[in-house]
Short mmCIF file of C-alpha atoms and ligand atoms in Angstrom, two decimals:
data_model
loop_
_atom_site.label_atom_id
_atom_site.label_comp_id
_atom_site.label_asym_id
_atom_site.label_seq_id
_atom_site.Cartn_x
_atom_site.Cartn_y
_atom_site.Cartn_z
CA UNK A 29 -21.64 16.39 -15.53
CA UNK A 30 -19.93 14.83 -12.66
CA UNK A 31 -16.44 16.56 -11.57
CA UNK A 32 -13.58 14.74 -10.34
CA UNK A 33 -12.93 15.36 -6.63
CA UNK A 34 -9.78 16.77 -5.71
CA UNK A 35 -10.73 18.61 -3.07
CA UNK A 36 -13.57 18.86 -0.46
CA UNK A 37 -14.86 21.77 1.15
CA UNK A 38 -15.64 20.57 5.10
CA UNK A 39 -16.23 24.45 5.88
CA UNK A 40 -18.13 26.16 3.44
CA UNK A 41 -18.72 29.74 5.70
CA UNK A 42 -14.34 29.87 5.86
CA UNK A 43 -12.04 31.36 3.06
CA UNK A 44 -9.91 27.83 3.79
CA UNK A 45 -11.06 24.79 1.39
CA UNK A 46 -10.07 21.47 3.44
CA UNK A 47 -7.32 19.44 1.64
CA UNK A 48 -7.53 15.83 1.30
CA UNK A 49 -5.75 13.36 3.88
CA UNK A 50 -4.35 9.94 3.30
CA UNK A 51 -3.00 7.61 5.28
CA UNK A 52 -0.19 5.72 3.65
CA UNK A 53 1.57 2.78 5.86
CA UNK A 54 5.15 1.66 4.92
CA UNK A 55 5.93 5.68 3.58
CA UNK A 56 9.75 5.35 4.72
CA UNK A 57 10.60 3.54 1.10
CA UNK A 58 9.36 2.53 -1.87
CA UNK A 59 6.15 3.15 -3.05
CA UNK A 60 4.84 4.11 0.27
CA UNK A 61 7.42 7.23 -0.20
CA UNK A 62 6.46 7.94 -3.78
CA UNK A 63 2.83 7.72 -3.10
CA UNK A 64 3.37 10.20 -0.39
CA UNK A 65 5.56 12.76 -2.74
CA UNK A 66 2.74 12.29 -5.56
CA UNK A 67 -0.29 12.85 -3.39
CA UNK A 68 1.21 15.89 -1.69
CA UNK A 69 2.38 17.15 -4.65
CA UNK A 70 -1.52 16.73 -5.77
CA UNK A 71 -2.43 18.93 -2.82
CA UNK A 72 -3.32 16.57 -0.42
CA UNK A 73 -2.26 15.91 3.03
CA UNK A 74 -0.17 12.46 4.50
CA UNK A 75 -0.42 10.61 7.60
CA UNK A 76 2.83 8.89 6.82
CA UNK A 77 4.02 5.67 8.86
CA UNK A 78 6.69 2.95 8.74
CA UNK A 79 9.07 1.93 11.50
CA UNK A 80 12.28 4.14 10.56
CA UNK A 81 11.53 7.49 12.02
CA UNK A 82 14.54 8.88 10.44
CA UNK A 83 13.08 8.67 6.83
CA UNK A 84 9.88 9.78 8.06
CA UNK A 85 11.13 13.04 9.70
CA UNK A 86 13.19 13.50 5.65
CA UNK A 87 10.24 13.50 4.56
CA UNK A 88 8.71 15.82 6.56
CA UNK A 89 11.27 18.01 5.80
CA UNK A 90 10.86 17.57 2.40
CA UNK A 91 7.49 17.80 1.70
CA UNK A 92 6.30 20.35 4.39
CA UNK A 93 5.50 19.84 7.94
CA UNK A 94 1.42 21.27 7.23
CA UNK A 95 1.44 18.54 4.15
CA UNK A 96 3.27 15.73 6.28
CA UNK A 97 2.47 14.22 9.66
CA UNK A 98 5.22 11.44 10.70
CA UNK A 99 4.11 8.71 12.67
CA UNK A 100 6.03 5.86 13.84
CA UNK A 101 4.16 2.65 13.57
CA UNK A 102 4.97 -0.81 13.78
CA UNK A 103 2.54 -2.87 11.45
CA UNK A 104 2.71 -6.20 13.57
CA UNK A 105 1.48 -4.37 16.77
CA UNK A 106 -2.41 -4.09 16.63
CA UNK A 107 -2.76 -2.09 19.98
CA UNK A 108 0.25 0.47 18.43
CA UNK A 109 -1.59 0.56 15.70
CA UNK A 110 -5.41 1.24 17.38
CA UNK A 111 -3.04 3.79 19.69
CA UNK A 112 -2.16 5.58 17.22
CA UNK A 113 -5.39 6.23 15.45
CA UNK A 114 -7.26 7.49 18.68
CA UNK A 115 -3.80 9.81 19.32
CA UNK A 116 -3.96 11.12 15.99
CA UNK A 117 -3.23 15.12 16.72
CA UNK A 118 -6.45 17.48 16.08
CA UNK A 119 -6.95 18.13 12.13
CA UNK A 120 -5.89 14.82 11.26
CA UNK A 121 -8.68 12.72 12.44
CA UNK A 122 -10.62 12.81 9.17
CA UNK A 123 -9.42 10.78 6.63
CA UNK A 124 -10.05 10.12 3.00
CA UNK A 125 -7.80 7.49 2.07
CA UNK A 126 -5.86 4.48 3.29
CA UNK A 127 -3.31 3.40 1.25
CA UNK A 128 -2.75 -0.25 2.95
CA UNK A 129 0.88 -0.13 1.36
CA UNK A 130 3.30 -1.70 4.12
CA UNK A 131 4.38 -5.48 3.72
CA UNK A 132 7.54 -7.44 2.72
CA UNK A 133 8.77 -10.30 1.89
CA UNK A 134 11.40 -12.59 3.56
CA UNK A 135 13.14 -15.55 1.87
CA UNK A 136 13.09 -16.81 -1.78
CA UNK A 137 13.68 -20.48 -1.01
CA UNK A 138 11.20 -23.14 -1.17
CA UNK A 139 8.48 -23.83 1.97
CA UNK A 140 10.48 -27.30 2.91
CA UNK A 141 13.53 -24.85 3.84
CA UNK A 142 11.76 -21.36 5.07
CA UNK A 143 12.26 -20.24 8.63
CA UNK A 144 9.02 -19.99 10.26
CA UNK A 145 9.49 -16.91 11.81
CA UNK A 146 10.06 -15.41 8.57
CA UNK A 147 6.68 -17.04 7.59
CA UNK A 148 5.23 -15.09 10.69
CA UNK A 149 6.61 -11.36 10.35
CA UNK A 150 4.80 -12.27 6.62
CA UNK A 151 1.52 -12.87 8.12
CA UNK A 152 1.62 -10.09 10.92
CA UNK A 153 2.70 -7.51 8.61
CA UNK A 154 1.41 -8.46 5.14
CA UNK A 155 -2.06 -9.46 7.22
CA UNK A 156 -2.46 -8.97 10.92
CA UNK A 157 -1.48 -5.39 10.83
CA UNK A 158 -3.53 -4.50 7.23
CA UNK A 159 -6.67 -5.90 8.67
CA UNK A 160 -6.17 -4.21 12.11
CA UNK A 161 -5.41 -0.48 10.52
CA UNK A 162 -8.35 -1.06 8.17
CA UNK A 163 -10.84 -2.53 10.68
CA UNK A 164 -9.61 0.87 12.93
CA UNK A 165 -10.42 3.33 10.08
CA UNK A 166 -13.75 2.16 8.74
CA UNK A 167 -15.62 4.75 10.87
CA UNK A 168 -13.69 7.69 9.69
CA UNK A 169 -13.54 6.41 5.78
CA UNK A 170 -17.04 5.67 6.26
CA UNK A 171 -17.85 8.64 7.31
CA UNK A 172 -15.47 10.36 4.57
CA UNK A 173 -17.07 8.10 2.29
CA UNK A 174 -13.54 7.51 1.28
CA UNK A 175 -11.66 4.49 -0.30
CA UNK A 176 -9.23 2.29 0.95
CA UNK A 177 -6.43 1.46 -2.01
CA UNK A 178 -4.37 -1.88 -1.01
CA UNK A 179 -1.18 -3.07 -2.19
CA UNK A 180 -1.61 -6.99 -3.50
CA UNK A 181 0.91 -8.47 -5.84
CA UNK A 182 1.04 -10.29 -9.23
CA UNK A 183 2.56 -12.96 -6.53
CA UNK A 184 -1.71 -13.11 -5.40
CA UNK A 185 -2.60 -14.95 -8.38
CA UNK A 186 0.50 -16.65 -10.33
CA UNK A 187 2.77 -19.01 -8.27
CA UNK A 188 5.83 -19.23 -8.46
CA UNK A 189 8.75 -21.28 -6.26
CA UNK A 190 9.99 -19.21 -3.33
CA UNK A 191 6.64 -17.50 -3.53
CA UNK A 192 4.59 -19.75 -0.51
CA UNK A 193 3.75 -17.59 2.57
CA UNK A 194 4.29 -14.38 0.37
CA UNK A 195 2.17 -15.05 -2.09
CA UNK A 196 -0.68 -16.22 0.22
CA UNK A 197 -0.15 -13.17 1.89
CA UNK A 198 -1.09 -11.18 -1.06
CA UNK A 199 -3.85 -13.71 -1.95
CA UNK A 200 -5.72 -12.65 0.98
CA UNK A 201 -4.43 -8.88 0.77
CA UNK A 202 -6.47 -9.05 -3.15
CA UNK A 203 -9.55 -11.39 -1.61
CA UNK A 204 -10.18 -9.05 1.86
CA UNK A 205 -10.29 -6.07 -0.61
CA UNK A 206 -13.37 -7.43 -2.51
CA UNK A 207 -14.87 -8.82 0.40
CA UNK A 208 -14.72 -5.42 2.17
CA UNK A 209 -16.23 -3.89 -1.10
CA UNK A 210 -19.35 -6.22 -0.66
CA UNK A 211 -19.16 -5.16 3.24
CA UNK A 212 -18.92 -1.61 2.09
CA UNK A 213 -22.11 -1.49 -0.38
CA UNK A 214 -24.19 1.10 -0.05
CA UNK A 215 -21.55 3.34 2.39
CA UNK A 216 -20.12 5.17 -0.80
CA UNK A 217 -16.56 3.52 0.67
CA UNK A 218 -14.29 2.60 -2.78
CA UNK A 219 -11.71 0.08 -2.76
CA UNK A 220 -9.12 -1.35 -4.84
CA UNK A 221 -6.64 -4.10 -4.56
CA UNK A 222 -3.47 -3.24 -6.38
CA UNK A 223 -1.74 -6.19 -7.69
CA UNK A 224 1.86 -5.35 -8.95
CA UNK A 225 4.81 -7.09 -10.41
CA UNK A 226 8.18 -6.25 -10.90
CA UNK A 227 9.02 -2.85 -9.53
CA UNK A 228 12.54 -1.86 -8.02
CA UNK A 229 12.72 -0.51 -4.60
CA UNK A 230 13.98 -1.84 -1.52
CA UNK A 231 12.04 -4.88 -1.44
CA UNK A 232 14.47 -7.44 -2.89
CA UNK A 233 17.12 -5.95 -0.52
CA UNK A 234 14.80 -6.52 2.10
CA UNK A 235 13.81 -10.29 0.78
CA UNK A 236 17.17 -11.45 0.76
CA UNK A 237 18.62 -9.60 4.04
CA UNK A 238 20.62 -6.91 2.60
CA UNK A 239 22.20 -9.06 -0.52
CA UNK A 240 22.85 -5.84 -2.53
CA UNK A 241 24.23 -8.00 -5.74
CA UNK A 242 21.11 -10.36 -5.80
CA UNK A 243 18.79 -6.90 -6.01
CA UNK A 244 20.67 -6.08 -8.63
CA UNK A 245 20.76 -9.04 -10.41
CA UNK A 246 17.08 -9.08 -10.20
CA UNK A 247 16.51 -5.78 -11.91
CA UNK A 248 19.36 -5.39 -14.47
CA UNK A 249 18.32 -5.05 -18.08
CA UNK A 250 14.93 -5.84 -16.97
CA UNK A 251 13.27 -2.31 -17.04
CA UNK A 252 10.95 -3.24 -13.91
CA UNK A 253 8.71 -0.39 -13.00
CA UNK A 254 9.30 2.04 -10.94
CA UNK A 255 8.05 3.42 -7.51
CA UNK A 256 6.64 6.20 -9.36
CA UNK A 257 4.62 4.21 -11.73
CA UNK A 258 3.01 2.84 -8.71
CA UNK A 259 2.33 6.50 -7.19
CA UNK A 260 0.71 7.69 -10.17
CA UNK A 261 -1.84 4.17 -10.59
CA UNK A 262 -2.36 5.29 -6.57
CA UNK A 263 -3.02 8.98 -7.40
CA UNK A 264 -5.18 8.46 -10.24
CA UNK A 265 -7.68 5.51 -8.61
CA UNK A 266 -7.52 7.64 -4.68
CA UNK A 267 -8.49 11.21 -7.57
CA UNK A 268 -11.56 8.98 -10.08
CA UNK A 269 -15.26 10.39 -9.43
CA UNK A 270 -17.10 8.77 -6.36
CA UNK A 271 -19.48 6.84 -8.59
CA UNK A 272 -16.02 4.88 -10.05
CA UNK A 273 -14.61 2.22 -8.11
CA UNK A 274 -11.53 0.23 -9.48
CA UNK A 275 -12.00 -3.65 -8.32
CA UNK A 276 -8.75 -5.13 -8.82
CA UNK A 277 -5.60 -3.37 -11.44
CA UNK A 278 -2.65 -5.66 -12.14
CA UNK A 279 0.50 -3.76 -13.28
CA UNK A 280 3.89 -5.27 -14.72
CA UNK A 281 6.67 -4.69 -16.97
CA UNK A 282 6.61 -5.40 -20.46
CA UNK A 283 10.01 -7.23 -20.22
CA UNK A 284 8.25 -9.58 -17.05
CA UNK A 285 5.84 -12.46 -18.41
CA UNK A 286 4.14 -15.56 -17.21
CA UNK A 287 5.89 -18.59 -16.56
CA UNK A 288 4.58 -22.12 -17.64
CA UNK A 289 3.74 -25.07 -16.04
CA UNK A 290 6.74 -26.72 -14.52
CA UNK A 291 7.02 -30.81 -14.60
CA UNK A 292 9.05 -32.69 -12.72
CA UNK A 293 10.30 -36.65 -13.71
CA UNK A 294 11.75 -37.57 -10.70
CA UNK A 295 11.20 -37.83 -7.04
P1 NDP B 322 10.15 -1.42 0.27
O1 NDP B 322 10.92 -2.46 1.02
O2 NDP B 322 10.89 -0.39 -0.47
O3 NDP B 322 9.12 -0.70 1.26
C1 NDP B 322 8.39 -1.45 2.20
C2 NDP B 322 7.74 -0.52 3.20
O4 NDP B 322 6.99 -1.32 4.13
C3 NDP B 322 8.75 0.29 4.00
O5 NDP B 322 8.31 1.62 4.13
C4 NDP B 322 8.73 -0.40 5.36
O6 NDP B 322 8.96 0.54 6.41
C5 NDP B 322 7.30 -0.92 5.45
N1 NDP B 322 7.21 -2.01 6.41
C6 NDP B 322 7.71 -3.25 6.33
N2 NDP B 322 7.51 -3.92 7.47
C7 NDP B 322 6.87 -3.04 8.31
C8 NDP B 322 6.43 -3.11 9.65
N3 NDP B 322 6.57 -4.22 10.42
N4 NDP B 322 5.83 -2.03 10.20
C9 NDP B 322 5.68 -0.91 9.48
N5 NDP B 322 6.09 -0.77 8.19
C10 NDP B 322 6.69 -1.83 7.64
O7 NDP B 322 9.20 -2.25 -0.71
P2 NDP B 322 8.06 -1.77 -1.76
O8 NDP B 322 7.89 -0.32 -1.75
O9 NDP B 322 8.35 -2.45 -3.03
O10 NDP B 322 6.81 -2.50 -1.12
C11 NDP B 322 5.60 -1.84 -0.78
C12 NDP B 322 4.46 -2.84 -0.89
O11 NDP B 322 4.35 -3.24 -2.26
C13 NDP B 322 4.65 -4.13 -0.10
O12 NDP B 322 3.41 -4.48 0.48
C14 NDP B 322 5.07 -5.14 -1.15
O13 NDP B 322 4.72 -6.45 -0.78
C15 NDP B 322 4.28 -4.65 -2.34
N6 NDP B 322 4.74 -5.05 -3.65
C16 NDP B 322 6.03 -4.77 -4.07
C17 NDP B 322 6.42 -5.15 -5.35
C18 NDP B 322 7.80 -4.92 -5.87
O14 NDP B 322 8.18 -5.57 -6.85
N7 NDP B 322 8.58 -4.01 -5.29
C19 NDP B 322 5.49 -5.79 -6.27
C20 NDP B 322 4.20 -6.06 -5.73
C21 NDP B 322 3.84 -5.66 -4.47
P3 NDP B 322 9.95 0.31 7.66
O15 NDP B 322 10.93 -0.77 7.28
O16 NDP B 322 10.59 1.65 7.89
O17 NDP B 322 9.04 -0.08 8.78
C1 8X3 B 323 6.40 -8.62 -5.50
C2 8X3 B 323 6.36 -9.08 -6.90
O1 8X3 B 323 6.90 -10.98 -8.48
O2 8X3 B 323 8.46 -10.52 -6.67
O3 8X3 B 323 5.15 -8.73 -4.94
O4 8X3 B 323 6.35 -11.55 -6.19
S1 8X3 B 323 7.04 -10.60 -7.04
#
């Protein structure tokens, strides 16, 4: 019978039985902060990043300076990013899991009145920075045989207005993951593009710059899910048997639907 693997024993002569490490990008909010509680709570270990060191050094605190390692990372800077992985302290350097969880999104108006630099951070976080953190730690997860768990969006597959660069952000977020899973065959590497909808955190704060009564409009009386729903869908795929991997999971609230077509009679 095949056991699920929680743990893996890198030292088999030692009393000590190596935890698990992840590496979980945007950890200062959010899922990215849930999925580090649940997966240290699971026994493993986090390599936590986001830009605001603050939150990162609370959660240190919180969860345990042996269970936590802080780093301060900026997603849009590749050589930060490639920096950070070869300065990764002794201990650390094996990894199990990346959890490509950082992104955002700016704006909710349509493309005709965007600001292209908005459009940009998009694409250099959402993109540029998952592909350069991934392309950095396929040695390690390859040699972990490991998986690689990114965060997509319902926003990958259903349009909707206000949606452009955000949702084609998350379209290539859901289509790199299964092209890196044909890339992957035969190296025992999992991964799974996560593709949720509605879930409250600080991402419609962050979409609208800080509009505190248009985040809560969003949410109220709608039940979204929670950061904590996503942890657990994390914790469960990074914890199935190695023979299991899940493609593509899309998660939403019952109260959040699908939209029809819309049709327009003038212009
Ligand atoms: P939050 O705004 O709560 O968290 C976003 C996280 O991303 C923060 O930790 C933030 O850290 C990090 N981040 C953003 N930009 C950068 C950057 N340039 N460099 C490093 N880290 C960065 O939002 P969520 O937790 O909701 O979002 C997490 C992921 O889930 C995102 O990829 C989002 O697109 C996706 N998602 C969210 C949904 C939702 O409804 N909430 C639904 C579907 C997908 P910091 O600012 O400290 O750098
Ligand atoms: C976030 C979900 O529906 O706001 O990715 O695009 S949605």
């Amino acid at each position: 019978m095949r056991r699920y693997r929680q743990e893996k024993v890198r030292n088999e002569g030692s009393i000590a039985m190596a935890t698990r490490t992840a590496l979980v990008t945007g950890a200062t909010s959010g899922f990215g902060a849930a999925i580090a509680r649940a997966l240290t709570s699971a026994g493993w270990r986090v390599i936590a990043t986001g830009r605001r060191s603050e939150r990162l050094e609370a959660l240190k605190a919180e969860l345990g300076a042996d269970r936590l390692l802080p780093v301060t990372l900026d997603m849009r800077d590749g050589d930060a990013i490639r920096a950070m992985v070869a300065g990764l302290p002794e201990g650390w350097r094996e990894i199990d899991c990346l959890i490509n969880n950082a992104g955002l999104a700016l704006g909710t108006g349509p493309a005709q009145a965007s600001d292209p630099k908005q459009w940009e951070e998009m694409v250099a976080t959402n993109i540029s920075g998952l592909i350069a953190i991934t392309h950095t730690l396929l040695p390690a997860l390859i040699a972990a045989k490991g998986a690689i768990i990114n965060m997509s969006s319902v926003a990958a597959t259903y349009p909707y207005a206000g949606g452009n660069v955000y949702g084609g952000t998350k379209a290539f977020v859901r289509q790199f993951s299964l092209g890196l899973r044909s890339d992957l065959a035969g190296t025992g590497v999992r991964v799974t593009s996560i593709e949720p909808g509605m879930a409250e955190t600080e991402f419609t704060l962050v979409r609208t710059g800080g509009n505190r009564a248009a985040s809560d409009a969003l949410y109220s009386g709608a039940d979204p899910m929670t950061a904590e729903d996503i942890a657990a869908t994390v914790l469960w795929i990074a914890t199935l048997p190695p023979h299991l991997n899940i493609n593509t999971i899309e998660m939403m609230p019952v109260r959040q639907s699908f939209a029809g077509f819309a049709v327009t009679r003038e212009g």
